Short mmCIF file of C-alpha atoms in Angstrom, two decimals:
data_model
loop_
_atom_site.label_atom_id
_atom_site.label_comp_id
_atom_site.label_asym_id
_atom_site.label_seq_id
_atom_site.Cartn_x
_atom_site.Cartn_y
_atom_site.Cartn_z
CA MET K 43 129.27 83.45 126.11
CA SER K 44 131.35 80.64 124.94
CA PHE K 45 131.79 76.53 124.41
CA ASN K 46 133.58 76.86 127.85
CA ARG K 47 129.79 77.05 129.30
CA LYS K 48 129.10 72.74 129.34
CA VAL K 49 125.41 72.05 127.81
CA VAL K 50 123.92 68.88 128.02
CA ILE K 51 121.17 67.39 126.03
CA LEU K 52 118.63 64.95 127.81
CA ARG K 53 116.35 62.51 126.10
CA ILE K 54 113.18 61.58 128.31
CA GLY K 55 110.61 59.48 127.06
CA HIS K 56 111.78 57.92 123.92
CA ARG K 57 109.50 55.25 122.70
CA LEU K 58 111.08 51.95 121.47
CA SER K 59 110.35 51.54 117.51
CA ARG K 60 108.58 54.78 117.19
CA ASP K 61 111.11 57.60 118.39
CA LYS K 62 114.40 55.83 117.04
CA ARG K 63 115.33 58.17 114.18
CA ILE K 64 114.00 61.21 116.16
CA SER K 65 116.06 60.36 119.12
CA THR K 66 118.77 59.40 116.70
CA HIS K 67 118.31 63.88 115.13
CA VAL K 68 118.73 64.47 118.31
CA GLY K 69 121.27 62.99 119.48
CA LEU K 70 123.24 64.14 116.14
CA VAL K 71 121.97 68.41 115.96
CA ALA K 72 123.20 68.18 119.94
CA ARG K 73 126.46 66.91 118.64
CA ALA K 74 126.06 69.89 116.34
CA PHE K 75 124.62 72.07 117.20
CA GLY K 76 127.71 72.90 120.03
CA ALA K 77 126.18 70.17 123.41
CA GLU K 78 129.08 68.68 124.44
CA LYS K 79 126.67 64.93 125.11
CA ILE K 80 123.63 63.16 124.95
CA VAL K 81 121.67 61.24 127.82
CA PHE K 82 119.01 58.81 127.19
CA SER K 83 116.58 58.03 129.69
CA GLY K 84 114.98 54.45 129.94
CA VAL K 85 115.31 51.96 127.36
CA VAL K 86 117.53 52.71 123.74
CA GLU K 87 118.33 51.05 120.72
CA SER K 88 121.57 50.15 120.58
CA SER K 89 121.52 51.30 116.93
CA VAL K 90 120.58 54.63 118.18
CA ILE K 91 123.69 55.17 120.10
CA GLU K 92 125.98 53.18 118.36
CA THR K 93 124.46 55.97 115.15
CA ILE K 94 125.53 58.72 117.75
CA LYS K 95 128.95 57.32 117.84
CA ARG K 96 129.51 56.35 114.57
CA VAL K 97 129.43 60.44 113.83
CA VAL K 98 132.13 61.07 116.51
CA GLU K 99 133.76 58.66 114.70
CA THR K 100 133.70 60.16 111.43
CA TRP K 101 133.17 63.11 111.91
CA GLY K 102 134.68 64.60 114.96
CA GLY K 103 134.13 65.45 118.74
CA PRO K 104 134.19 65.56 122.00
CA PHE K 105 130.63 64.79 121.93
CA ASP K 106 129.95 61.57 124.54
CA VAL K 107 126.55 59.87 124.94
CA ASP K 108 124.87 57.87 128.07
CA VAL K 109 121.98 56.33 129.70
CA VAL K 110 120.36 56.92 133.13
CA ALA K 111 117.09 55.07 134.58
CA ASN K 112 115.99 57.72 135.85
CA PRO K 113 115.47 61.24 134.39
CA LEU K 114 114.11 63.58 137.52
CA THR K 115 117.08 61.96 139.94
CA PHE K 116 119.40 62.42 136.72
CA MET K 117 118.07 66.47 136.86
CA LYS K 118 118.19 66.58 140.41
CA LYS K 119 121.83 65.78 140.31
CA CYS K 120 122.86 68.65 137.62
CA LYS K 121 121.02 70.96 139.97
CA GLU K 122 122.90 70.06 143.16
CA LYS K 123 125.94 70.41 140.78
CA GLY K 124 124.63 73.62 139.87
CA MET K 125 123.66 73.58 136.67
CA LYS K 126 120.93 75.37 135.54
CA ILE K 127 117.99 73.59 133.75
CA VAL K 128 116.64 74.69 130.93
CA HIS K 129 112.85 72.32 129.49
CA LEU K 130 112.16 72.68 126.01
CA THR K 131 108.33 72.62 125.77
CA MET K 132 105.50 74.21 123.67
CA TYR K 133 103.87 75.59 126.47
CA GLY K 134 106.69 77.41 127.95
CA GLU K 135 107.62 80.75 127.48
CA ASN K 136 108.61 82.21 124.13
CA ILE K 137 112.18 82.86 123.35
CA GLN K 138 111.03 84.88 121.05
CA LEU K 139 108.77 87.42 123.28
CA SER K 140 110.04 86.92 127.04
CA GLY K 141 114.47 88.19 126.90
CA ILE K 142 114.53 84.33 128.74
CA ILE K 143 117.62 83.53 125.70
CA ASP K 144 119.01 86.61 127.60
CA ARG K 145 118.05 85.52 131.28
CA ILE K 146 119.79 82.04 130.18
CA ILE K 147 123.02 83.47 128.80
CA SER K 148 123.59 85.45 131.75
CA ASP K 149 122.58 82.91 134.28
CA ASN K 150 126.50 81.94 133.19
CA THR K 151 126.25 78.62 134.72
CA ASP K 152 126.27 75.36 132.73
CA ILE K 153 123.05 73.75 131.10
CA LEU K 154 120.80 70.47 131.84
CA ILE K 155 118.73 71.03 128.23
CA VAL K 156 115.74 68.30 128.69
CA VAL K 157 114.12 67.61 125.49
CA GLY K 158 110.80 65.55 125.40
CA ALA K 159 108.66 63.23 123.44
CA GLU K 160 105.08 63.29 124.02
CA LYS K 161 104.61 62.52 127.21
CA VAL K 162 106.57 64.99 129.93
CA PRO K 163 106.12 64.26 133.18
CA GLY K 164 104.24 67.30 134.92
CA GLU K 165 107.41 67.04 138.35
CA VAL K 166 109.32 67.92 135.10
CA TYR K 167 108.31 71.32 134.91
CA LYS K 168 108.60 72.47 138.84
CA ILE K 169 112.24 70.83 137.99
CA ALA K 170 113.02 73.50 135.18
CA ASP K 171 114.05 76.41 136.20
CA TYR K 172 112.87 77.19 132.95
CA ASN K 173 110.27 76.01 130.93
CA VAL K 174 111.62 78.14 126.77
CA ALA K 175 109.11 77.22 124.29
CA ILE K 176 110.43 77.70 120.35
CA GLY K 177 106.42 78.86 119.18
CA ASN K 178 103.60 77.85 120.63
CA GLN K 179 102.95 75.87 118.22
CA PRO K 180 103.62 71.88 117.76
CA HIS K 181 106.47 70.83 115.74
CA SER K 182 109.49 68.44 117.00
CA GLU K 183 112.19 68.58 119.49
CA VAL K 184 115.06 68.30 117.21
CA ALA K 185 114.00 71.46 115.85
CA ALA K 186 113.54 72.62 119.01
CA LEU K 187 117.19 71.95 120.11
CA ALA K 188 118.29 73.27 116.92
CA VAL K 189 117.26 76.00 117.11
CA PHE K 190 117.50 76.92 121.22
CA LEU K 191 121.59 76.10 121.18
CA ASP K 192 121.91 78.36 117.86
CA ARG K 193 120.38 81.44 120.49
CA LEU K 194 122.02 80.28 123.19
CA PHE K 195 125.35 79.32 120.86
CA ASN K 196 124.49 82.66 118.47
CA GLY K 197 125.84 80.72 115.38
CA ARG K 198 128.72 80.08 117.21
CA GLU K 199 128.05 76.53 117.06
CA LEU K 200 127.70 75.90 113.14
CA VAL K 201 131.74 77.40 112.69
CA LYS K 202 132.76 74.80 115.48
CA GLU K 203 135.60 72.82 114.93
CA PHE K 204 135.51 69.66 115.80
CA THR K 205 139.47 67.18 117.31
CA ASN K 206 139.48 63.70 115.94
CA ALA K 207 137.83 63.67 112.87
CA LYS K 208 138.31 61.46 109.18
CA TYR K 209 136.72 63.48 107.80
CA LYS K 210 136.37 67.45 106.96
CA ILE K 211 133.65 68.97 104.92
CA ILE K 212 134.72 71.87 102.45
CA PRO K 213 131.63 74.76 101.92
CA CYS K 214 130.64 74.90 98.09
CA LYS K 215 128.04 76.55 96.03
CA ARG K 216 127.72 73.40 93.57
CA GLY K 217 128.23 69.72 94.72
CA LYS K 218 129.91 67.59 97.43
CA LYS K 219 133.35 68.38 98.97
CA VAL K 220 134.78 65.57 101.47
CA VAL K 221 138.40 65.34 102.14
CA ARG K 222 139.62 62.95 104.36
CA VAL K 223 141.62 64.39 107.37
CA GLY K 224 145.16 63.40 109.81
CA VAL K 225 144.03 62.26 113.17
CA THR K 226 144.56 65.75 115.16
CA ASP K 227 145.00 64.09 118.73
CA GLU K 228 148.34 65.09 119.46
CA SER K 229 148.91 62.34 122.39
CA MET Y 138 111.33 90.44 104.42
CA SER Y 139 107.72 89.47 106.08
CA PHE Y 140 105.57 86.32 105.52
CA ASN Y 141 104.57 88.10 102.37
CA ARG Y 142 106.95 86.30 100.61
CA LYS Y 143 105.38 82.49 99.46
CA VAL Y 144 107.67 79.89 100.93
CA VAL Y 145 106.73 76.25 99.76
CA ILE Y 146 109.12 73.15 101.09
CA LEU Y 147 109.66 70.38 98.60
CA ARG Y 148 110.57 67.17 101.13
CA ILE Y 149 112.64 64.53 98.27
CA GLY Y 150 113.67 61.14 99.23
CA HIS Y 151 110.93 60.09 101.63
CA ARG Y 152 111.49 56.37 102.86
CA LEU Y 153 108.20 54.32 103.23
CA SER Y 154 108.61 52.57 106.90
CA ARG Y 155 111.57 54.56 107.84
CA ASP Y 156 111.31 57.82 106.98
CA LYS Y 157 107.91 58.55 108.53
CA ARG Y 158 108.18 60.71 111.69
CA ILE Y 159 110.82 62.67 110.22
CA SER Y 160 108.42 63.44 107.09
CA THR Y 161 106.12 64.60 109.60
CA HIS Y 162 108.58 66.32 111.58
CA VAL Y 163 109.83 68.45 107.77
CA GLY Y 164 105.78 68.81 107.98
CA LEU Y 165 105.01 70.95 111.12
CA VAL Y 166 108.08 71.89 111.08
CA ALA Y 167 107.39 74.10 107.78
CA ARG Y 168 104.24 75.21 108.98
CA ALA Y 169 105.33 75.78 112.48
CA PHE Y 170 108.36 78.26 110.72
CA GLY Y 171 106.29 80.38 108.38
CA ALA Y 172 106.28 78.66 104.92
CA GLU Y 173 103.26 78.00 103.10
CA LYS Y 174 102.72 74.78 102.58
CA ILE Y 175 105.15 71.48 102.03
CA VAL Y 176 104.83 69.01 99.00
CA PHE Y 177 106.43 65.28 98.97
CA SER Y 178 107.70 63.82 95.95
CA GLY Y 179 106.65 60.34 95.08
CA VAL Y 180 104.93 57.69 97.83
CA VAL Y 181 104.42 59.09 101.21
CA GLU Y 182 102.20 57.76 103.97
CA SER Y 183 98.68 58.75 104.45
CA SER Y 184 99.46 58.69 107.88
CA VAL Y 185 102.11 62.24 107.83
CA ILE Y 186 99.98 63.86 105.75
CA GLU Y 187 96.97 63.08 108.27
CA THR Y 188 98.86 63.90 110.91
CA ILE Y 189 99.55 67.24 109.23
CA LYS Y 190 96.41 67.76 108.07
CA ARG Y 191 95.08 67.09 111.70
CA VAL Y 192 97.17 69.70 113.25
CA VAL Y 193 96.09 72.41 110.70
CA GLU Y 194 93.20 71.69 111.85
CA THR Y 195 93.70 72.06 115.11
CA TRP Y 196 96.38 74.67 115.90
CA GLY Y 197 95.26 76.80 112.42
CA GLY Y 198 96.68 77.77 109.32
CA PRO Y 199 96.66 78.65 106.23
CA PHE Y 200 99.25 75.57 105.46
CA ASP Y 201 98.65 72.85 102.51
CA VAL Y 202 99.89 69.92 102.17
CA ASP Y 203 100.94 67.67 99.03
CA VAL Y 204 102.33 65.19 96.52
CA VAL Y 205 103.93 65.61 93.19
CA ALA Y 206 105.64 63.03 91.10
CA ASN Y 207 109.12 63.78 89.54
CA PRO Y 208 110.53 65.73 92.33
CA LEU Y 209 113.12 67.79 89.97
CA THR Y 210 110.15 69.08 87.56
CA PHE Y 211 108.58 70.85 89.92
CA MET Y 212 111.92 72.42 91.17
CA LYS Y 213 112.36 72.99 87.07
CA LYS Y 214 108.40 74.75 87.16
CA CYS Y 215 108.80 76.49 90.56
CA LYS Y 216 112.00 78.16 88.69
CA GLU Y 217 109.88 78.94 85.26
CA LYS Y 218 107.17 80.84 87.87
CA GLY Y 219 109.90 82.98 88.72
CA MET Y 220 110.79 81.10 92.47
CA LYS Y 221 114.20 80.95 93.61
CA ILE Y 222 115.51 77.14 94.78
CA VAL Y 223 116.98 76.81 98.15
CA HIS Y 224 118.21 73.87 98.59
CA LEU Y 225 119.68 72.54 102.05
CA THR Y 226 122.58 70.45 102.43
CA MET Y 227 126.04 69.60 104.72
CA TYR Y 228 127.52 70.51 101.90
CA GLY Y 229 126.81 73.49 99.86
CA GLU Y 230 127.45 76.96 101.44
CA ASN Y 231 127.71 77.62 105.71
CA ILE Y 232 125.15 79.75 106.41
CA GLN Y 233 127.63 81.32 109.56
CA LEU Y 234 130.37 82.49 106.43
CA SER Y 235 129.63 82.80 103.75
CA GLY Y 236 126.39 85.64 103.64
CA ILE Y 237 124.28 83.59 102.13
CA ILE Y 238 121.07 84.51 103.87
CA ASP Y 239 121.06 88.20 103.35
CA ARG Y 240 121.51 87.45 99.07
CA ILE Y 241 118.47 84.93 99.71
CA ILE Y 242 116.61 88.14 101.02
CA SER Y 243 118.00 90.73 98.89
CA ASP Y 244 116.63 88.64 95.91
CA ASN Y 245 113.02 88.98 97.03
CA THR Y 246 111.26 86.61 95.70
CA ASP Y 247 109.76 83.95 96.82
CA ILE Y 248 111.17 80.50 97.55
CA LEU Y 249 110.97 76.58 96.77
CA ILE Y 250 113.18 75.09 100.55
CA VAL Y 251 114.22 71.03 99.49
CA VAL Y 252 115.37 69.43 102.09
CA GLY Y 253 116.14 65.86 101.34
CA ALA Y 254 116.55 62.63 103.19
CA GLU Y 255 120.13 60.64 103.02
CA LYS Y 256 120.73 60.27 98.89
CA VAL Y 257 119.70 63.35 97.04
CA PRO Y 258 120.13 63.44 93.32
CA GLY Y 259 123.10 65.02 91.34
CA GLU Y 260 120.58 67.24 89.35
CA VAL Y 261 119.28 68.89 92.51
CA TYR Y 262 122.94 70.82 93.19
CA LYS Y 263 122.69 72.09 89.91
CA ILE Y 264 118.71 73.26 89.35
CA ALA Y 265 118.91 75.02 93.12
CA ASP Y 266 119.79 78.85 93.27
CA TYR Y 267 121.57 78.21 96.89
CA ASN Y 268 123.30 74.85 98.78
CA VAL Y 269 123.32 76.08 101.97
CA ALA Y 270 125.02 74.13 105.06
CA ILE Y 271 123.23 74.62 108.53
CA GLY Y 272 126.76 74.25 109.10
CA ASN Y 273 128.99 71.04 107.23
CA GLN Y 274 128.30 68.56 109.72
CA PRO Y 275 125.56 65.83 109.36
CA HIS Y 276 122.85 66.34 111.40
CA SER Y 277 118.96 66.92 111.23
CA GLU Y 278 116.73 68.14 108.10
CA VAL Y 279 114.25 69.23 110.25
CA ALA Y 280 117.46 71.26 112.76
CA ALA Y 281 118.17 73.07 109.61
CA LEU Y 282 114.90 73.51 108.26
CA ALA Y 283 113.75 74.78 111.11
CA VAL Y 284 117.48 76.90 111.47
CA PHE Y 285 117.13 78.05 107.97
CA LEU Y 286 113.08 79.10 108.33
CA ASP Y 287 114.22 81.16 111.71
CA ARG Y 288 117.35 83.15 110.18
CA LEU Y 289 114.83 83.42 106.74
CA PHE Y 290 112.34 85.71 109.14
CA ASN Y 291 114.21 86.63 111.84
CA GLY Y 292 112.13 84.78 114.48
CA ARG Y 293 109.13 86.83 113.48
CA GLU Y 294 107.90 83.09 111.85
CA LEU Y 295 107.36 82.33 116.39
CA VAL Y 296 104.73 84.14 116.91
CA LYS Y 297 103.46 83.90 114.00
CA GLU Y 298 98.84 84.04 114.08
CA PHE Y 299 97.43 81.23 112.56
CA THR Y 300 93.76 81.14 111.97
CA ASN Y 301 90.67 79.36 111.80
CA ALA Y 302 92.55 77.96 115.33
CA LYS Y 303 90.68 75.06 117.59
CA TYR Y 304 93.42 75.62 120.47
CA LYS Y 305 95.84 77.91 121.12
CA ILE Y 306 98.64 78.33 124.02
CA ILE Y 307 98.79 80.65 126.65
CA PRO Y 308 103.20 81.03 127.19
CA CYS Y 309 103.79 80.17 130.84
CA LYS Y 310 107.00 79.50 133.09
CA ARG Y 311 105.50 76.94 134.58
CA GLY Y 312 102.52 73.89 133.45
CA LYS Y 313 100.47 73.83 130.13
CA LYS Y 314 97.58 76.28 129.80
CA VAL Y 315 95.72 76.09 126.38
CA VAL Y 316 92.13 77.95 125.71
CA ARG Y 317 89.85 76.99 122.97
CA VAL Y 318 89.03 79.53 120.29
CA GLY Y 319 86.14 80.08 118.09
CA VAL Y 320 86.48 79.72 114.81
CA THR Y 321 87.96 83.00 112.67
CA ASP Y 322 87.12 82.77 109.51
CA GLU Y 323 84.43 85.11 108.73
CA SER Y 324 83.00 83.61 105.65
#
């Protein structure tokens, strides 16, 4: 397991206005926890995409944002390319009990992680190679994505170095320490 | 480490309307990841509290929701009772590098976890015993809380049994399986 494995997030079922901040958090978690791209399906406020892009400009990347019209078509295309599809759902196999994370890691393929809002079409459960529950209780797609990626990358994502960051945090016991960094792109 | 340790979440800096769904997700994560109570400071929409209470009624507890006027006074009171204060912040000590989770676990005290929105008063950093970063990148307080509790309870929170649940999910590979359960309170 390493960051050589490509992880893409597909956010489906975004509801205009209501899900604006949750979808933004899903995008920021995707970047901060080691994914390389988030894809929204359907119609999403431009402010969601702009906020994520602004974070990439300020804190570094690489990290991409995209929008697709049809999530099921996108899932099928990813599958044809050899990616495995992981659908995060409270109804799925419990990550703590089922050994499912070891199976996903040993697949050693690129991964598409599908993160839904309240209603998810039944077909998503069928197309997915794995339906994974981060516990079988209702909580949050933001939390589910973070814990899944933390288990997948085994904590290494939390010390990932981003490139072309304008700012960097120096961890400290009290208060805030932020430093301005040079542009590190050598091109 | 076990669930014998009491964990309370303090959500500060909630902004009306804007943070409605994020604060709801913080509350649901608190319950699903093994905390026993969430406390909001200041003014919060009743719908946030009602949604969390409805989840407790449907999926079980025990889990409490409360509101306090002054978060700093509440933090100080918790400290006087012997609780340790953990403040989750991207500026803090990195959970992956600092060994901070082992120190918190070996304290073996009850814990108050403080989860902020965008602006957090400087005093919070000072009153906190630990300022912990779930990585030093911007992402989401929902994600930070989930990953912190997952590390604190070492995954056991994801198989926690809740009492007085009306419904229970039977994990499965495809689709949804939900069963109605009897009221288990023996009183």
